[in-house]
mmCIF file with all atom_site columns, C-alpha atoms in Angstrom:
data_model
loop_
_atom_site.group_PDB
_atom_site.id
_atom_site.type_symbol
_atom_site.label_atom_id
_atom_site.label_alt_id
_atom_site.label_comp_id
_atom_site.label_asym_id
_atom_site.label_entity_id
_atom_site.label_seq_id
_atom_site.pdbx_PDB_ins_code
_atom_site.Cartn_x
_atom_site.Cartn_y
_atom_site.Cartn_z
_atom_site.occupancy
_atom_site.B_iso_or_equiv
_atom_site.pdbx_formal_charge
_atom_site.auth_seq_id
_atom_site.auth_comp_id
_atom_site.auth_asym_id
_atom_site.auth_atom_id
_atom_site.pdbx_PDB_model_num
ATOM 1   C CA . MET C 1 1   ? -24.435 65.730 -18.936 1.00 43.00 ? 4   MET C CA 1
ATOM 2   C CA . SER C 1 2   ? -23.188 62.244 -19.801 1.00 58.00 ? 5   SER C CA 1
ATOM 3   C CA . ARG C 1 3   ? -20.061 60.856 -18.185 1.00 80.00 ? 6   ARG C CA 1
ATOM 4   C CA . ARG C 1 4   ? -17.081 60.230 -20.418 1.00 89.00 ? 7   ARG C CA 1
ATOM 5   C CA . ARG C 1 5   ? -15.511 56.807 -20.609 1.00 95.00 ? 8   ARG C CA 1
ATOM 6   C CA . ARG C 1 6   ? -12.085 56.737 -18.970 1.00 96.00 ? 9   ARG C CA 1
ATOM 7   C CA . ILE C 1 7   ? -9.513  54.893 -21.093 1.00 95.00 ? 10  ILE C CA 1
ATOM 8   C CA . TYR C 1 8   ? -6.389  55.279 -18.937 1.00 93.00 ? 11  TYR C CA 1
ATOM 9   C CA . GLU C 1 9   ? -5.223  57.045 -15.783 1.00 92.00 ? 12  GLU C CA 1
ATOM 10  C CA . GLY C 1 10  ? -1.579  57.732 -15.053 1.00 88.00 ? 13  GLY C CA 1
ATOM 11  C CA . LYS C 1 11  ? 0.370   59.801 -12.536 1.00 87.00 ? 14  LYS C CA 1
ATOM 12  C CA . ALA C 1 12  ? -0.085  63.112 -14.336 1.00 92.00 ? 15  ALA C CA 1
ATOM 13  C CA . LYS C 1 13  ? -3.104  62.729 -16.591 1.00 95.00 ? 16  LYS C CA 1
ATOM 14  C CA . VAL C 1 14  ? -6.315  60.917 -17.454 1.00 97.00 ? 17  VAL C CA 1
ATOM 15  C CA . ILE C 1 15  ? -7.246  59.853 -20.995 1.00 97.00 ? 18  ILE C CA 1
ATOM 16  C CA . TYR C 1 16  ? -10.938 59.850 -21.910 1.00 98.00 ? 19  TYR C CA 1
ATOM 17  C CA . GLU C 1 17  ? -12.835 58.776 -24.987 1.00 96.00 ? 20  GLU C CA 1
ATOM 18  C CA . GLY C 1 18  ? -12.813 61.611 -27.522 1.00 95.00 ? 21  GLY C CA 1
ATOM 19  C CA . THR C 1 19  ? -15.673 63.725 -28.742 1.00 87.00 ? 22  THR C CA 1
ATOM 20  C CA . GLU C 1 20  ? -14.813 63.095 -32.405 1.00 91.00 ? 23  GLU C CA 1
ATOM 21  C CA . PRO C 1 21  ? -13.965 59.817 -34.198 1.00 92.00 ? 24  PRO C CA 1
ATOM 22  C CA . GLY C 1 22  ? -10.286 58.868 -33.854 1.00 94.00 ? 25  GLY C CA 1
ATOM 23  C CA . THR C 1 23  ? -9.689  61.251 -30.950 1.00 97.00 ? 26  THR C CA 1
ATOM 24  C CA . LEU C 1 24  ? -9.163  61.146 -27.195 1.00 98.00 ? 27  LEU C CA 1
ATOM 25  C CA . VAL C 1 25  ? -9.313  63.811 -24.490 1.00 98.00 ? 28  VAL C CA 1
ATOM 26  C CA . GLN C 1 26  ? -6.168  64.237 -22.381 1.00 97.00 ? 29  GLN C CA 1
ATOM 27  C CA . TYR C 1 27  ? -6.924  65.697 -18.917 1.00 98.00 ? 30  TYR C CA 1
ATOM 28  C CA . PHE C 1 28  ? -3.996  67.076 -16.890 1.00 97.00 ? 31  PHE C CA 1
ATOM 29  C CA . LYS C 1 29  ? -4.081  66.383 -13.133 1.00 96.00 ? 32  LYS C CA 1
ATOM 30  C CA . ASP C 1 30  ? -2.603  68.364 -10.238 1.00 95.00 ? 33  ASP C CA 1
ATOM 31  C CA . ASP C 1 31  ? -0.825  65.304 -8.816  1.00 92.00 ? 34  ASP C CA 1
ATOM 32  C CA . ALA C 1 32  ? 2.931   65.707 -8.347  1.00 87.00 ? 35  ALA C CA 1
ATOM 33  C CA . MET C 1 33  ? 5.341   62.977 -9.393  1.00 72.00 ? 36  MET C CA 1
ATOM 34  C CA . ARG C 1 34  ? 6.362   60.871 -6.447  1.00 59.00 ? 37  ARG C CA 1
ATOM 35  C CA . GLU C 1 35  ? 9.145   58.541 -5.470  1.00 58.00 ? 38  GLU C CA 1
ATOM 36  C CA . ALA C 1 36  ? 8.281   54.847 -5.351  1.00 53.00 ? 39  ALA C CA 1
ATOM 37  C CA . GLY C 1 37  ? 6.536   53.965 -2.122  1.00 48.00 ? 40  GLY C CA 1
ATOM 38  C CA . SER C 1 38  ? 5.716   57.527 -1.067  1.00 54.00 ? 41  SER C CA 1
ATOM 39  C CA . ASP C 1 39  ? 2.412   59.350 -1.046  1.00 61.00 ? 42  ASP C CA 1
ATOM 40  C CA . GLY C 1 40  ? 1.980   61.838 -3.858  1.00 71.00 ? 43  GLY C CA 1
ATOM 41  C CA . ALA C 1 41  ? 1.306   65.494 -3.237  1.00 88.00 ? 44  ALA C CA 1
ATOM 42  C CA . THR C 1 42  ? -1.137  67.754 -5.037  1.00 92.00 ? 45  THR C CA 1
ATOM 43  C CA . ILE C 1 43  ? -0.010  71.078 -6.461  1.00 95.00 ? 46  ILE C CA 1
ATOM 44  C CA . THR C 1 44  ? -2.997  73.295 -7.181  1.00 95.00 ? 47  THR C CA 1
ATOM 45  C CA . GLY C 1 45  ? -2.916  74.518 -10.776 1.00 96.00 ? 48  GLY C CA 1
ATOM 46  C CA . LYS C 1 46  ? -0.177  72.127 -11.931 1.00 96.00 ? 49  LYS C CA 1
ATOM 47  C CA . GLY C 1 47  ? -2.470  70.475 -14.471 1.00 97.00 ? 50  GLY C CA 1
ATOM 48  C CA . VAL C 1 48  ? -3.467  73.838 -15.939 1.00 98.00 ? 51  VAL C CA 1
ATOM 49  C CA . LEU C 1 49  ? 0.187   74.829 -16.389 1.00 97.00 ? 52  LEU C CA 1
ATOM 50  C CA . ASN C 1 50  ? 1.150   71.438 -17.839 1.00 97.00 ? 53  ASN C CA 1
ATOM 51  C CA . ASN C 1 51  ? -1.699  71.695 -20.349 1.00 97.00 ? 54  ASN C CA 1
ATOM 52  C CA . ARG C 1 52  ? -0.606  75.151 -21.540 1.00 98.00 ? 55  ARG C CA 1
ATOM 53  C CA . ILE C 1 53  ? 3.096   74.262 -21.646 1.00 97.00 ? 56  ILE C CA 1
ATOM 54  C CA . SER C 1 54  ? 2.455   71.021 -23.540 1.00 97.00 ? 57  SER C CA 1
ATOM 55  C CA . GLU C 1 55  ? 0.171   72.818 -26.008 1.00 98.00 ? 58  GLU C CA 1
ATOM 56  C CA . HIS C 1 56  ? 2.763   75.559 -26.587 1.00 97.00 ? 59  HIS C CA 1
ATOM 57  C CA . LEU C 1 57  ? 5.594   73.078 -27.173 1.00 98.00 ? 60  LEU C CA 1
ATOM 58  C CA . MET C 1 58  ? 3.565   70.709 -29.378 1.00 98.00 ? 61  MET C CA 1
ATOM 59  C CA . THR C 1 59  ? 2.348   73.657 -31.475 1.00 98.00 ? 62  THR C CA 1
ATOM 60  C CA . GLY C 1 60  ? 5.928   74.858 -31.937 1.00 98.00 ? 63  GLY C CA 1
ATOM 61  C CA . LEU C 1 61  ? 7.025   71.362 -32.933 1.00 98.00 ? 64  LEU C CA 1
ATOM 62  C CA . THR C 1 62  ? 4.207   71.164 -35.485 1.00 98.00 ? 65  THR C CA 1
ATOM 63  C CA . GLU C 1 63  ? 5.472   74.430 -36.987 1.00 97.00 ? 66  GLU C CA 1
ATOM 64  C CA . ILE C 1 64  ? 8.932   72.904 -37.579 1.00 97.00 ? 67  ILE C CA 1
ATOM 65  C CA . GLY C 1 65  ? 7.515   69.702 -39.048 1.00 96.00 ? 68  GLY C CA 1
ATOM 66  C CA . VAL C 1 66  ? 7.555   67.309 -36.086 1.00 98.00 ? 69  VAL C CA 1
ATOM 67  C CA . PRO C 1 67  ? 4.246   65.410 -36.286 1.00 98.00 ? 70  PRO C CA 1
ATOM 68  C CA . ASN C 1 68  ? 2.409   64.913 -33.001 1.00 98.00 ? 71  ASN C CA 1
ATOM 69  C CA . HIS C 1 69  ? -0.979  63.900 -31.684 1.00 98.00 ? 72  HIS C CA 1
ATOM 70  C CA . LEU C 1 70  ? -2.233  67.336 -30.549 1.00 98.00 ? 73  LEU C CA 1
ATOM 71  C CA . VAL C 1 71  ? -5.409  68.515 -32.270 1.00 97.00 ? 74  VAL C CA 1
ATOM 72  C CA . ARG C 1 72  ? -6.210  71.507 -30.035 1.00 97.00 ? 75  ARG C CA 1
ATOM 73  C CA . ARG C 1 73  ? -6.562  72.659 -26.438 1.00 97.00 ? 76  ARG C CA 1
ATOM 74  C CA . LEU C 1 74  ? -10.161 72.290 -25.271 1.00 97.00 ? 77  LEU C CA 1
ATOM 75  C CA . ASN C 1 75  ? -10.060 74.186 -21.983 1.00 98.00 ? 78  ASN C CA 1
ATOM 76  C CA . MET C 1 76  ? -7.740  74.944 -19.079 1.00 98.00 ? 79  MET C CA 1
ATOM 77  C CA . ARG C 1 77  ? -7.054  71.264 -18.304 1.00 98.00 ? 80  ARG C CA 1
ATOM 78  C CA . GLU C 1 78  ? -7.864  69.317 -21.449 1.00 98.00 ? 81  GLU C CA 1
ATOM 79  C CA . GLN C 1 79  ? -6.546  68.727 -24.956 1.00 97.00 ? 82  GLN C CA 1
ATOM 80  C CA . LEU C 1 80  ? -8.144  66.946 -27.868 1.00 98.00 ? 83  LEU C CA 1
ATOM 81  C CA . ILE C 1 81  ? -5.567  64.501 -29.218 1.00 98.00 ? 84  ILE C CA 1
ATOM 82  C CA . ARG C 1 82  ? -5.446  62.000 -32.060 1.00 98.00 ? 85  ARG C CA 1
ATOM 83  C CA . GLU C 1 83  ? -5.834  58.402 -30.959 1.00 97.00 ? 86  GLU C CA 1
ATOM 84  C CA . VAL C 1 84  ? -2.548  56.593 -31.566 1.00 98.00 ? 87  VAL C CA 1
ATOM 85  C CA . GLU C 1 85  ? -1.183  53.148 -30.843 1.00 97.00 ? 88  GLU C CA 1
ATOM 86  C CA . ILE C 1 86  ? 1.469   53.890 -28.210 1.00 97.00 ? 89  ILE C CA 1
ATOM 87  C CA . ILE C 1 87  ? 4.842   52.258 -28.834 1.00 98.00 ? 90  ILE C CA 1
ATOM 88  C CA . PRO C 1 88  ? 5.941   50.729 -25.480 1.00 98.00 ? 91  PRO C CA 1
ATOM 89  C CA . VAL C 1 89  ? 9.326   52.458 -25.601 1.00 99.00 ? 92  VAL C CA 1
ATOM 90  C CA . LYS C 1 90  ? 10.352  55.657 -23.816 1.00 98.00 ? 93  LYS C CA 1
ATOM 91  C CA . VAL C 1 91  ? 13.043  57.679 -25.564 1.00 99.00 ? 94  VAL C CA 1
ATOM 92  C CA . LEU C 1 92  ? 15.353  59.616 -23.231 1.00 98.00 ? 95  LEU C CA 1
ATOM 93  C CA . VAL C 1 93  ? 17.566  62.337 -24.699 1.00 99.00 ? 96  VAL C CA 1
ATOM 94  C CA . ARG C 1 94  ? 20.498  63.426 -22.518 1.00 98.00 ? 97  ARG C CA 1
ATOM 95  C CA . ASN C 1 95  ? 22.580  66.586 -22.987 1.00 98.00 ? 98  ASN C CA 1
ATOM 96  C CA . ILE C 1 96  ? 24.213  66.858 -19.560 1.00 98.00 ? 99  ILE C CA 1
ATOM 97  C CA . VAL C 1 97  ? 25.318  64.153 -17.103 1.00 98.00 ? 100 VAL C CA 1
ATOM 98  C CA . ALA C 1 98  ? 22.666  63.711 -14.407 1.00 97.00 ? 101 ALA C CA 1
ATOM 99  C CA . GLY C 1 99  ? 20.614  61.081 -12.603 1.00 94.00 ? 102 GLY C CA 1
ATOM 100 C CA . ASP C 1 100 ? 21.557  57.445 -13.026 1.00 93.00 ? 103 ASP C CA 1
ATOM 101 C CA . LEU C 1 101 ? 24.145  58.332 -15.694 1.00 93.00 ? 104 LEU C CA 1
ATOM 102 C CA . VAL C 1 102 ? 26.332  59.567 -12.815 1.00 96.00 ? 105 VAL C CA 1
ATOM 103 C CA . LYS C 1 103 ? 26.152  56.148 -11.133 1.00 94.00 ? 106 LYS C CA 1
ATOM 104 C CA . ARG C 1 104 ? 26.325  54.004 -14.277 1.00 94.00 ? 107 ARG C CA 1
ATOM 105 C CA . LEU C 1 105 ? 29.324  55.749 -15.840 1.00 93.00 ? 108 LEU C CA 1
ATOM 106 C CA . GLY C 1 106 ? 30.980  57.352 -12.813 1.00 94.00 ? 109 GLY C CA 1
ATOM 107 C CA . MET C 1 107 ? 30.853  60.788 -14.410 1.00 95.00 ? 110 MET C CA 1
ATOM 108 C CA . GLU C 1 108 ? 30.539  64.085 -12.601 1.00 97.00 ? 111 GLU C CA 1
ATOM 109 C CA . GLU C 1 109 ? 27.016  65.471 -12.448 1.00 97.00 ? 112 GLU C CA 1
ATOM 110 C CA . GLY C 1 110 ? 26.563  68.572 -14.600 1.00 97.00 ? 113 GLY C CA 1
ATOM 111 C CA . THR C 1 111 ? 29.194  67.614 -17.187 1.00 97.00 ? 114 THR C CA 1
ATOM 112 C CA . GLN C 1 112 ? 28.230  68.632 -20.723 1.00 97.00 ? 115 GLN C CA 1
ATOM 113 C CA . LEU C 1 113 ? 28.097  65.527 -22.928 1.00 97.00 ? 116 LEU C CA 1
ATOM 114 C CA . PRO C 1 114 ? 30.198  65.632 -26.131 1.00 97.00 ? 117 PRO C CA 1
ATOM 115 C CA . ARG C 1 115 ? 26.960  65.121 -28.067 1.00 98.00 ? 118 ARG C CA 1
ATOM 116 C CA . SER C 1 116 ? 23.363  64.323 -27.218 1.00 98.00 ? 119 SER C CA 1
ATOM 117 C CA . ILE C 1 117 ? 22.893  60.714 -26.145 1.00 98.00 ? 120 ILE C CA 1
ATOM 118 C CA . VAL C 1 118 ? 19.650  58.857 -26.818 1.00 98.00 ? 121 VAL C CA 1
ATOM 119 C CA . GLU C 1 119 ? 18.620  55.952 -24.585 1.00 98.00 ? 122 GLU C CA 1
ATOM 120 C CA . TYR C 1 120 ? 15.634  53.618 -24.804 1.00 99.00 ? 123 TYR C CA 1
ATOM 121 C CA . TYR C 1 121 ? 13.525  52.276 -21.929 1.00 98.00 ? 124 TYR C CA 1
ATOM 122 C CA . HIS C 1 122 ? 10.739  49.697 -21.983 1.00 98.00 ? 125 HIS C CA 1
ATOM 123 C CA . LYS C 1 123 ? 7.511   51.417 -20.930 1.00 96.00 ? 126 LYS C CA 1
ATOM 124 C CA . SER C 1 124 ? 6.455   49.225 -18.000 1.00 94.00 ? 127 SER C CA 1
ATOM 125 C CA . ASP C 1 125 ? 5.378   50.496 -14.578 1.00 88.00 ? 128 ASP C CA 1
ATOM 126 C CA . ASP C 1 126 ? 5.638   46.956 -13.162 1.00 93.00 ? 129 ASP C CA 1
ATOM 127 C CA . LEU C 1 127 ? 9.302   46.698 -14.222 1.00 96.00 ? 130 LEU C CA 1
ATOM 128 C CA . ALA C 1 128 ? 10.198  50.343 -13.429 1.00 94.00 ? 131 ALA C CA 1
ATOM 129 C CA . ASP C 1 129 ? 10.925  51.108 -17.114 1.00 95.00 ? 132 ASP C CA 1
ATOM 130 C CA . PRO C 1 130 ? 14.145  49.089 -17.625 1.00 97.00 ? 133 PRO C CA 1
ATOM 131 C CA . MET C 1 131 ? 16.795  50.330 -20.051 1.00 97.00 ? 134 MET C CA 1
ATOM 132 C CA . ILE C 1 132 ? 16.757  48.440 -23.360 1.00 99.00 ? 135 ILE C CA 1
ATOM 133 C CA . SER C 1 133 ? 18.640  48.395 -26.662 1.00 98.00 ? 136 SER C CA 1
ATOM 134 C CA . GLU C 1 134 ? 17.452  48.620 -30.257 1.00 98.00 ? 137 GLU C CA 1
ATOM 135 C CA . GLU C 1 135 ? 17.950  44.837 -30.376 1.00 98.00 ? 138 GLU C CA 1
ATOM 136 C CA . HIS C 1 136 ? 15.377  44.376 -27.596 1.00 99.00 ? 139 HIS C CA 1
ATOM 137 C CA . ILE C 1 137 ? 12.949  46.704 -29.358 1.00 99.00 ? 140 ILE C CA 1
ATOM 138 C CA . THR C 1 138 ? 13.072  44.797 -32.647 1.00 99.00 ? 141 THR C CA 1
ATOM 139 C CA . ALA C 1 139 ? 13.384  41.295 -31.110 1.00 99.00 ? 142 ALA C CA 1
ATOM 140 C CA . PHE C 1 140 ? 10.182  41.779 -29.106 1.00 98.00 ? 143 PHE C CA 1
ATOM 141 C CA . SER C 1 141 ? 8.446   43.570 -32.010 1.00 98.00 ? 144 SER C CA 1
ATOM 142 C CA . TRP C 1 142 ? 7.824   46.727 -29.994 1.00 98.00 ? 145 TRP C CA 1
ATOM 143 C CA . ALA C 1 143 ? 8.925   48.709 -33.061 1.00 98.00 ? 146 ALA C CA 1
ATOM 144 C CA . MET C 1 144 ? 10.371  48.025 -36.497 1.00 98.00 ? 147 MET C CA 1
ATOM 145 C CA . PRO C 1 145 ? 13.848  49.326 -37.487 1.00 98.00 ? 148 PRO C CA 1
ATOM 146 C CA . GLN C 1 146 ? 12.344  52.125 -39.623 1.00 98.00 ? 149 GLN C CA 1
ATOM 147 C CA . GLU C 1 147 ? 10.125  53.172 -36.706 1.00 98.00 ? 150 GLU C CA 1
ATOM 148 C CA . ILE C 1 148 ? 13.192  53.332 -34.439 1.00 99.00 ? 151 ILE C CA 1
ATOM 149 C CA . ASP C 1 149 ? 14.930  55.520 -37.045 1.00 98.00 ? 152 ASP C CA 1
ATOM 150 C CA . ASP C 1 150 ? 11.864  57.795 -37.158 1.00 98.00 ? 153 ASP C CA 1
ATOM 151 C CA . MET C 1 151 ? 11.740  58.046 -33.344 1.00 99.00 ? 154 MET C CA 1
ATOM 152 C CA . LEU C 1 152 ? 15.475  58.810 -33.149 1.00 99.00 ? 155 LEU C CA 1
ATOM 153 C CA . SER C 1 153 ? 15.280  61.463 -35.856 1.00 98.00 ? 156 SER C CA 1
ATOM 154 C CA . MET C 1 154 ? 12.267  63.146 -34.230 1.00 98.00 ? 157 MET C CA 1
ATOM 155 C CA . ALA C 1 155 ? 13.824  62.950 -30.752 1.00 99.00 ? 158 ALA C CA 1
ATOM 156 C CA . LEU C 1 156 ? 16.929  64.796 -31.980 1.00 98.00 ? 159 LEU C CA 1
ATOM 157 C CA . ARG C 1 157 ? 14.787  67.429 -33.735 1.00 98.00 ? 160 ARG C CA 1
ATOM 158 C CA . VAL C 1 158 ? 12.777  67.902 -30.534 1.00 99.00 ? 161 VAL C CA 1
ATOM 159 C CA . ASN C 1 159 ? 16.075  68.235 -28.648 1.00 99.00 ? 162 ASN C CA 1
ATOM 160 C CA . ASP C 1 160 ? 17.291  70.960 -31.021 1.00 98.00 ? 163 ASP C CA 1
ATOM 161 C CA . PHE C 1 161 ? 13.978  72.815 -30.681 1.00 98.00 ? 164 PHE C CA 1
ATOM 162 C CA . LEU C 1 162 ? 13.772  72.567 -26.882 1.00 98.00 ? 165 LEU C CA 1
ATOM 163 C CA . SER C 1 163 ? 17.476  73.315 -26.346 1.00 98.00 ? 166 SER C CA 1
ATOM 164 C CA . GLY C 1 164 ? 17.183  76.510 -28.378 1.00 98.00 ? 167 GLY C CA 1
ATOM 165 C CA . LEU C 1 165 ? 13.922  77.530 -26.727 1.00 97.00 ? 168 LEU C CA 1
ATOM 166 C CA . PHE C 1 166 ? 15.267  77.032 -23.207 1.00 96.00 ? 169 PHE C CA 1
ATOM 167 C CA . TYR C 1 167 ? 18.685  78.532 -23.991 1.00 97.00 ? 170 TYR C CA 1
ATOM 168 C CA . GLY C 1 168 ? 16.848  81.695 -25.014 1.00 97.00 ? 171 GLY C CA 1
ATOM 169 C CA . VAL C 1 169 ? 15.526  82.066 -21.457 1.00 97.00 ? 172 VAL C CA 1
ATOM 170 C CA . GLY C 1 170 ? 18.742  81.025 -19.710 1.00 98.00 ? 173 GLY C CA 1
ATOM 171 C CA . ILE C 1 171 ? 17.904  77.372 -19.005 1.00 97.00 ? 174 ILE C CA 1
ATOM 172 C CA . ARG C 1 172 ? 20.204  74.437 -19.840 1.00 97.00 ? 175 ARG C CA 1
ATOM 173 C CA . LEU C 1 173 ? 18.235  71.424 -21.013 1.00 98.00 ? 176 LEU C CA 1
ATOM 174 C CA . VAL C 1 174 ? 19.639  68.484 -19.036 1.00 98.00 ? 177 VAL C CA 1
ATOM 175 C CA . ASP C 1 175 ? 17.473  65.658 -20.376 1.00 98.00 ? 178 ASP C CA 1
ATOM 176 C CA . PHE C 1 176 ? 13.899  64.804 -21.266 1.00 97.00 ? 179 PHE C CA 1
ATOM 177 C CA . GLU C 1 177 ? 11.734  61.820 -22.103 1.00 97.00 ? 180 GLU C CA 1
ATOM 178 C CA . LEU C 1 178 ? 9.456   61.286 -25.090 1.00 98.00 ? 181 LEU C CA 1
ATOM 179 C CA . GLU C 1 179 ? 6.854   58.765 -26.148 1.00 98.00 ? 182 GLU C CA 1
ATOM 180 C CA . PHE C 1 180 ? 5.750   57.986 -29.681 1.00 99.00 ? 183 PHE C CA 1
ATOM 181 C CA . GLY C 1 181 ? 2.743   56.362 -31.272 1.00 98.00 ? 184 GLY C CA 1
ATOM 182 C CA . ARG C 1 182 ? 1.522   54.932 -34.533 1.00 98.00 ? 185 ARG C CA 1
ATOM 183 C CA . LEU C 1 183 ? -1.102  57.070 -36.239 1.00 98.00 ? 186 LEU C CA 1
ATOM 184 C CA . TRP C 1 184 ? -3.141  55.174 -38.806 1.00 92.00 ? 187 TRP C CA 1
ATOM 185 C CA . ARG C 1 185 ? -4.908  57.054 -41.596 1.00 88.00 ? 188 ARG C CA 1
ATOM 186 C CA . GLY C 1 186 ? -6.561  54.333 -43.642 1.00 86.00 ? 189 GLY C CA 1
ATOM 187 C CA . GLU C 1 187 ? -3.702  52.125 -44.827 1.00 89.00 ? 190 GLU C CA 1
ATOM 188 C CA . GLU C 1 188 ? -1.067  54.810 -44.167 1.00 92.00 ? 191 GLU C CA 1
ATOM 189 C CA . LEU C 1 189 ? 1.007   54.561 -40.983 1.00 95.00 ? 192 LEU C CA 1
ATOM 190 C CA . ARG C 1 190 ? 2.919   57.486 -39.503 1.00 97.00 ? 193 ARG C CA 1
ATOM 191 C CA . ILE C 1 191 ? 5.025   57.665 -36.338 1.00 98.00 ? 194 ILE C CA 1
ATOM 192 C CA . VAL C 1 192 ? 4.114   60.746 -34.285 1.00 99.00 ? 195 VAL C CA 1
ATOM 193 C CA . LEU C 1 193 ? 5.187   62.312 -31.012 1.00 99.00 ? 196 LEU C CA 1
ATOM 194 C CA . ALA C 1 194 ? 2.611   61.396 -28.356 1.00 97.00 ? 197 ALA C CA 1
ATOM 195 C CA . ASP C 1 195 ? 1.906   61.851 -24.649 1.00 93.00 ? 198 ASP C CA 1
ATOM 196 C CA . GLU C 1 196 ? 2.961   65.324 -23.467 1.00 91.00 ? 199 GLU C CA 1
ATOM 197 C CA . ILE C 1 197 ? 5.923   67.611 -22.969 1.00 90.00 ? 200 ILE C CA 1
ATOM 198 C CA . SER C 1 198 ? 5.621   69.676 -19.816 1.00 77.00 ? 201 SER C CA 1
#
């Protein structure tokens, strides 16, 4: 059996060269997220669960018209995904005051926000993903204004979908982070939801 070429390895997954043109294989690891400077733990089976959860959510989003990079689940730990050009911007949607929003705005943790708030962060491990504005995004050509509009629109649709899904099982959706990519089909460009949701 030939070894696959590794394209990228992050905290939670490994991306390999795909088996079909224009695809990649996303492998979910058992590594737990860790605080800066601490050793990470391993949670047996975490990658399997993340793969199934991400597949379930991406499939549901496809059904409501939110384009994403999922092609299909390959096995317990892997998905076949479309190769996209990742936009170096993380989109954070907040519904409830938590995390650094407590410190930045002096608000009480757990407070319901009057409406969902969308924040942007530059995707950079070296810089610890600093918060940025739409002006930064366009000034540094990370995304064009129409692409930002597409990401915002999709992020709010994802929020509606996830909020309803979790509300149905008694869970309040505090916040979540999304990544987007450019999917090229010939000369046609489309912004799609990328990475994972788990």
